[in-house]
């Protein structure tokens, strides 16, 4: 993002050895002949209360985005790595469709015989990094509109209060801990302005209507509750997380980038 905005390749060139090392590390998590890193069973990604494993949509969207950047920035001085990254990105896109497609959207994660097939906002990293075909992206965005916008989801009991980061709740109790063990709390269905901003961003950059809701509904809730600054997360039955969260500026970033 920095290089695209400024044209300055300096940081990438300076740290290219580290970029290659990180690439090699995650390439090592891929099964033989595959292009998708398999996440070990632990709670170390943004959803730090969930033991996700295997093919995790959120992480794989970031992986494809990283491969595309390595292919672009490495073309000048590391053509072999750039070529390998480009080939992996192509194969990864094919494998994502085969392994994570569930009806009108993408699974949260798939591990062996188990698939957590609920719909999540964090799976939109697949769209953010153009890791899925555009026709499928539009179908997934419609699924989000109908099921993760609380105003459209008549199955949840609190009416119109914001975005739902995951719905329905996680299927396996052993996959969640602490706050996320409760439906609609934390990673199990709260509104995270960071992820709401990601969703609004994807609608905005495609010229789709309905972007104002995810970008502003959380702020209206904050004003109604007297919460100062950008809140971390909230949900009707459990209240809010921390105030003054930097990553909750994502909705503002989306507006600045696309309006």
mmCIF file of N, CA and C in Angstrom, residues 109-167:
data_model
loop_
_atom_site.group_PDB
_atom_site.id
_atom_site.type_symbol
_atom_site.label_atom_id
_atom_site.label_comp_id
_atom_site.label_asym_id
_atom_site.label_seq_id
_atom_site.Cartn_x
_atom_site.Cartn_y
_atom_site.Cartn_z
ATOM 1 N N UNK A 109 -13.320 -21.431 7.918
ATOM 2 C CA UNK A 109 -12.142 -22.292 7.857
ATOM 3 C C UNK A 109 -12.557 -23.733 7.623
ATOM 4 N N UNK A 110 -11.624 -24.478 7.079
ATOM 5 C CA UNK A 110 -11.862 -25.880 6.741
ATOM 6 C C UNK A 110 -10.656 -26.688 7.185
ATOM 7 N N UNK A 111 -10.901 -27.708 8.004
ATOM 8 C CA UNK A 111 -9.823 -28.531 8.541
ATOM 9 C C UNK A 111 -10.238 -29.995 8.511
ATOM 10 N N UNK A 112 -9.648 -30.759 7.608
ATOM 11 C CA UNK A 112 -10.010 -32.160 7.505
ATOM 12 C C UNK A 112 -11.460 -32.337 7.129
ATOM 13 N N UNK A 113 -12.193 -33.093 7.950
ATOM 14 C CA UNK A 113 -13.609 -33.343 7.675
ATOM 15 C C UNK A 113 -14.513 -32.246 8.218
ATOM 16 N N UNK A 114 -13.959 -31.293 8.952
ATOM 17 C CA UNK A 114 -14.782 -30.252 9.557
ATOM 18 C C UNK A 114 -14.680 -28.952 8.770
ATOM 19 N N UNK A 115 -15.820 -28.322 8.533
ATOM 20 C CA UNK A 115 -15.867 -27.016 7.885
ATOM 21 C C UNK A 115 -16.712 -26.081 8.751
ATOM 22 N N UNK A 116 -16.115 -24.976 9.203
ATOM 23 C CA UNK A 116 -16.901 -23.936 9.861
ATOM 24 C C UNK A 116 -17.432 -23.045 8.746
ATOM 25 N N UNK A 117 -18.674 -23.321 8.381
ATOM 26 C CA UNK A 117 -19.228 -22.730 7.157
ATOM 27 C C UNK A 117 -20.067 -21.486 7.403
ATOM 28 N N UNK A 118 -19.993 -20.922 8.617
ATOM 29 C CA UNK A 118 -20.752 -19.681 8.801
ATOM 30 C C UNK A 118 -20.092 -18.542 8.016
ATOM 31 N N UNK A 119 -20.834 -17.446 7.899
ATOM 32 C CA UNK A 119 -20.378 -16.296 7.123
ATOM 33 C C UNK A 119 -19.675 -15.310 8.053
ATOM 34 N N UNK A 120 -18.510 -14.815 7.623
ATOM 35 C CA UNK A 120 -17.759 -13.875 8.441
ATOM 36 C C UNK A 120 -17.349 -12.647 7.626
ATOM 37 N N UNK A 121 -17.234 -11.526 8.320
ATOM 38 C CA UNK A 121 -16.721 -10.328 7.662
ATOM 39 C C UNK A 121 -15.231 -10.446 7.374
ATOM 40 N N UNK A 122 -14.495 -11.156 8.220
ATOM 41 C CA UNK A 122 -13.053 -11.201 7.985
ATOM 42 C C UNK A 122 -12.686 -12.029 6.763
ATOM 43 N N UNK A 123 -13.613 -12.852 6.256
ATOM 44 C CA UNK A 123 -13.346 -13.581 5.011
ATOM 45 C C UNK A 123 -13.284 -12.639 3.813
ATOM 46 N N UNK A 124 -13.694 -11.377 4.009
ATOM 47 C CA UNK A 124 -13.657 -10.417 2.904
ATOM 48 C C UNK A 124 -12.240 -9.988 2.536
ATOM 49 N N UNK A 125 -11.229 -10.446 3.280
ATOM 50 C CA UNK A 125 -9.861 -10.256 2.775
ATOM 51 C C UNK A 125 -9.696 -10.953 1.426
ATOM 52 N N UNK A 126 -10.490 -11.989 1.169
ATOM 53 C CA UNK A 126 -10.463 -12.648 -0.137
ATOM 54 C C UNK A 126 -10.870 -11.675 -1.242
ATOM 55 N N UNK A 127 -11.864 -10.832 -0.940
ATOM 56 C CA UNK A 127 -12.307 -9.841 -1.930
ATOM 57 C C UNK A 127 -11.341 -8.669 -1.984
ATOM 58 N N UNK A 128 -10.864 -8.239 -0.813
ATOM 59 C CA UNK A 128 -9.970 -7.083 -0.751
ATOM 60 C C UNK A 128 -8.731 -7.296 -1.606
ATOM 61 N N UNK A 129 -8.268 -8.542 -1.690
ATOM 62 C CA UNK A 129 -7.057 -8.856 -2.445
ATOM 63 C C UNK A 129 -7.350 -9.561 -3.765
ATOM 64 N N UNK A 130 -8.608 -9.445 -4.226
ATOM 65 C CA UNK A 130 -8.984 -9.992 -5.531
ATOM 66 C C UNK A 130 -8.598 -11.459 -5.674
ATOM 67 N N UNK A 131 -8.802 -12.212 -4.590
ATOM 68 C CA UNK A 131 -8.434 -13.629 -4.577
ATOM 69 C C UNK A 131 -9.531 -14.532 -5.114
ATOM 70 N N UNK A 132 -10.703 -13.956 -5.407
ATOM 71 C CA UNK A 132 -11.825 -14.747 -5.905
ATOM 72 C C UNK A 132 -12.383 -14.070 -7.151
ATOM 73 N N UNK A 133 -13.064 -14.819 -8.022
ATOM 74 C CA UNK A 133 -13.638 -14.218 -9.238
ATOM 75 C C UNK A 133 -14.646 -13.131 -8.893
ATOM 76 N N UNK A 134 -14.747 -12.125 -9.736
ATOM 77 C CA UNK A 134 -15.600 -10.984 -9.432
ATOM 78 C C UNK A 134 -17.076 -11.371 -9.334
ATOM 79 N N UNK A 135 -17.519 -12.308 -10.163
ATOM 80 C CA UNK A 135 -18.924 -12.706 -10.066
ATOM 81 C C UNK A 135 -19.210 -13.361 -8.717
ATOM 82 N N UNK A 136 -18.257 -14.136 -8.211
ATOM 83 C CA UNK A 136 -18.425 -14.749 -6.899
ATOM 84 C C UNK A 136 -18.327 -13.707 -5.789
ATOM 85 N N UNK A 137 -17.475 -12.707 -5.985
ATOM 86 C CA UNK A 137 -17.350 -11.640 -5.000
ATOM 87 C C UNK A 137 -18.684 -10.903 -4.828
ATOM 88 N N UNK A 138 -19.355 -10.633 -5.918
ATOM 89 C CA UNK A 138 -20.638 -9.930 -5.849
ATOM 90 C C UNK A 138 -21.692 -10.779 -5.147
ATOM 91 N N UNK A 139 -21.670 -12.082 -5.386
ATOM 92 C CA UNK A 139 -22.607 -12.978 -4.697
ATOM 93 C C UNK A 139 -22.330 -12.982 -3.200
ATOM 94 N N UNK A 140 -21.050 -13.031 -2.836
ATOM 95 C CA UNK A 140 -20.683 -13.023 -1.419
ATOM 96 C C UNK A 140 -21.088 -11.722 -0.745
ATOM 97 N N UNK A 141 -20.931 -10.600 -1.412
ATOM 98 C CA UNK A 141 -21.324 -9.312 -0.836
ATOM 99 C C UNK A 141 -22.834 -9.246 -0.605
ATOM 100 N N UNK A 142 -23.591 -9.865 -1.483
ATOM 101 C CA UNK A 142 -25.044 -9.910 -1.275
ATOM 102 C C UNK A 142 -25.385 -10.781 -0.075
ATOM 103 N N UNK A 143 -24.658 -11.879 0.100
ATOM 104 C CA UNK A 143 -24.869 -12.725 1.275
ATOM 105 C C UNK A 143 -24.568 -11.957 2.555
ATOM 106 N N UNK A 144 -23.497 -11.171 2.541
ATOM 107 C CA UNK A 144 -23.169 -10.347 3.703
ATOM 108 C C UNK A 144 -24.279 -9.338 3.967
ATOM 109 N N UNK A 145 -24.775 -8.712 2.925
ATOM 110 C CA UNK A 145 -25.847 -7.728 3.091
ATOM 111 C C UNK A 145 -27.064 -8.337 3.768
ATOM 112 N N UNK A 146 -27.407 -9.534 3.386
ATOM 113 C CA UNK A 146 -28.625 -10.166 3.893
ATOM 114 C C UNK A 146 -28.450 -10.791 5.273
ATOM 115 N N UNK A 147 -27.243 -11.285 5.586
ATOM 116 C CA UNK A 147 -27.076 -12.040 6.828
ATOM 117 C C UNK A 147 -26.232 -11.338 7.893
ATOM 118 N N UNK A 148 -25.311 -10.477 7.481
ATOM 119 C CA UNK A 148 -24.448 -9.836 8.470
ATOM 120 C C UNK A 148 -24.815 -8.381 8.742
ATOM 121 N N UNK A 149 -25.666 -7.777 7.919
ATOM 122 C CA UNK A 149 -26.249 -6.490 8.291
ATOM 123 C C UNK A 149 -27.420 -6.794 9.221
ATOM 124 N N UNK A 150 -27.338 -6.352 10.468
ATOM 125 C CA UNK A 150 -28.367 -6.727 11.440
ATOM 126 C C UNK A 150 -29.756 -6.271 11.018
ATOM 127 N N UNK A 151 -29.833 -5.180 10.261
ATOM 128 C CA UNK A 151 -31.138 -4.683 9.837
ATOM 129 C C UNK A 151 -31.847 -5.652 8.900
ATOM 130 N N UNK A 152 -31.098 -6.524 8.235
ATOM 131 C CA UNK A 152 -31.690 -7.478 7.295
ATOM 132 C C UNK A 152 -31.818 -8.879 7.867
ATOM 133 N N UNK A 153 -31.153 -9.139 8.987
ATOM 134 C CA UNK A 153 -31.137 -10.477 9.566
ATOM 135 C C UNK A 153 -32.242 -10.592 10.612
ATOM 136 N N UNK A 154 -33.338 -11.220 10.234
ATOM 137 C CA UNK A 154 -34.493 -11.326 11.142
ATOM 138 C C UNK A 154 -34.334 -12.478 12.134
ATOM 139 N N UNK A 155 -33.260 -13.272 11.982
ATOM 140 C CA UNK A 155 -33.053 -14.398 12.891
ATOM 141 C C UNK A 155 -32.366 -13.984 14.187
ATOM 142 N N UNK A 156 -31.718 -12.824 14.205
ATOM 143 C CA UNK A 156 -31.097 -12.348 15.448
ATOM 144 C C UNK A 156 -32.086 -11.422 16.152
ATOM 145 N N UNK A 157 -32.090 -11.403 17.486
ATOM 146 C CA UNK A 157 -33.217 -10.830 18.229
ATOM 147 C C UNK A 157 -33.154 -9.348 18.548
ATOM 148 N N UNK A 158 -32.123 -8.588 18.100
ATOM 149 C CA UNK A 158 -31.957 -7.223 18.599
ATOM 150 C C UNK A 158 -32.253 -6.157 17.559
ATOM 151 N N UNK A 159 -32.813 -6.527 16.434
ATOM 152 C CA UNK A 159 -33.184 -5.526 15.451
ATOM 153 C C UNK A 159 -31.993 -4.930 14.727
ATOM 154 N N UNK A 160 -32.067 -3.630 14.463
ATOM 155 C CA UNK A 160 -31.056 -2.926 13.685
ATOM 156 C C UNK A 160 -30.058 -2.266 14.631
ATOM 157 N N UNK A 161 -28.887 -2.872 14.785
ATOM 158 C CA UNK A 161 -27.904 -2.333 15.726
ATOM 159 C C UNK A 161 -26.495 -2.202 15.129
ATOM 160 N N UNK A 162 -26.225 -2.824 13.975
ATOM 161 C CA UNK A 162 -24.901 -2.737 13.372
ATOM 162 C C UNK A 162 -24.579 -3.969 12.549
ATOM 163 N N UNK A 163 -23.291 -4.178 12.294
ATOM 164 C CA UNK A 163 -22.835 -5.338 11.542
ATOM 165 C C UNK A 163 -22.541 -6.502 12.487
ATOM 166 N N UNK A 164 -22.771 -7.708 12.000
ATOM 167 C CA UNK A 164 -22.501 -8.930 12.748
ATOM 168 C C UNK A 164 -21.246 -9.552 12.137
ATOM 169 N N UNK A 165 -20.180 -9.690 12.912
ATOM 170 C CA UNK A 165 -18.915 -10.128 12.299
ATOM 171 C C UNK A 165 -18.924 -11.597 11.914
ATOM 172 N N UNK A 166 -19.790 -12.406 12.525
ATOM 173 C CA UNK A 166 -19.877 -13.831 12.192
ATOM 174 C C UNK A 166 -21.285 -14.318 12.494
ATOM 175 N N UNK A 167 -21.879 -15.050 11.540
ATOM 176 C CA UNK A 167 -23.228 -15.564 11.760
ATOM 177 C C UNK A 167 -23.468 -16.772 10.859
#
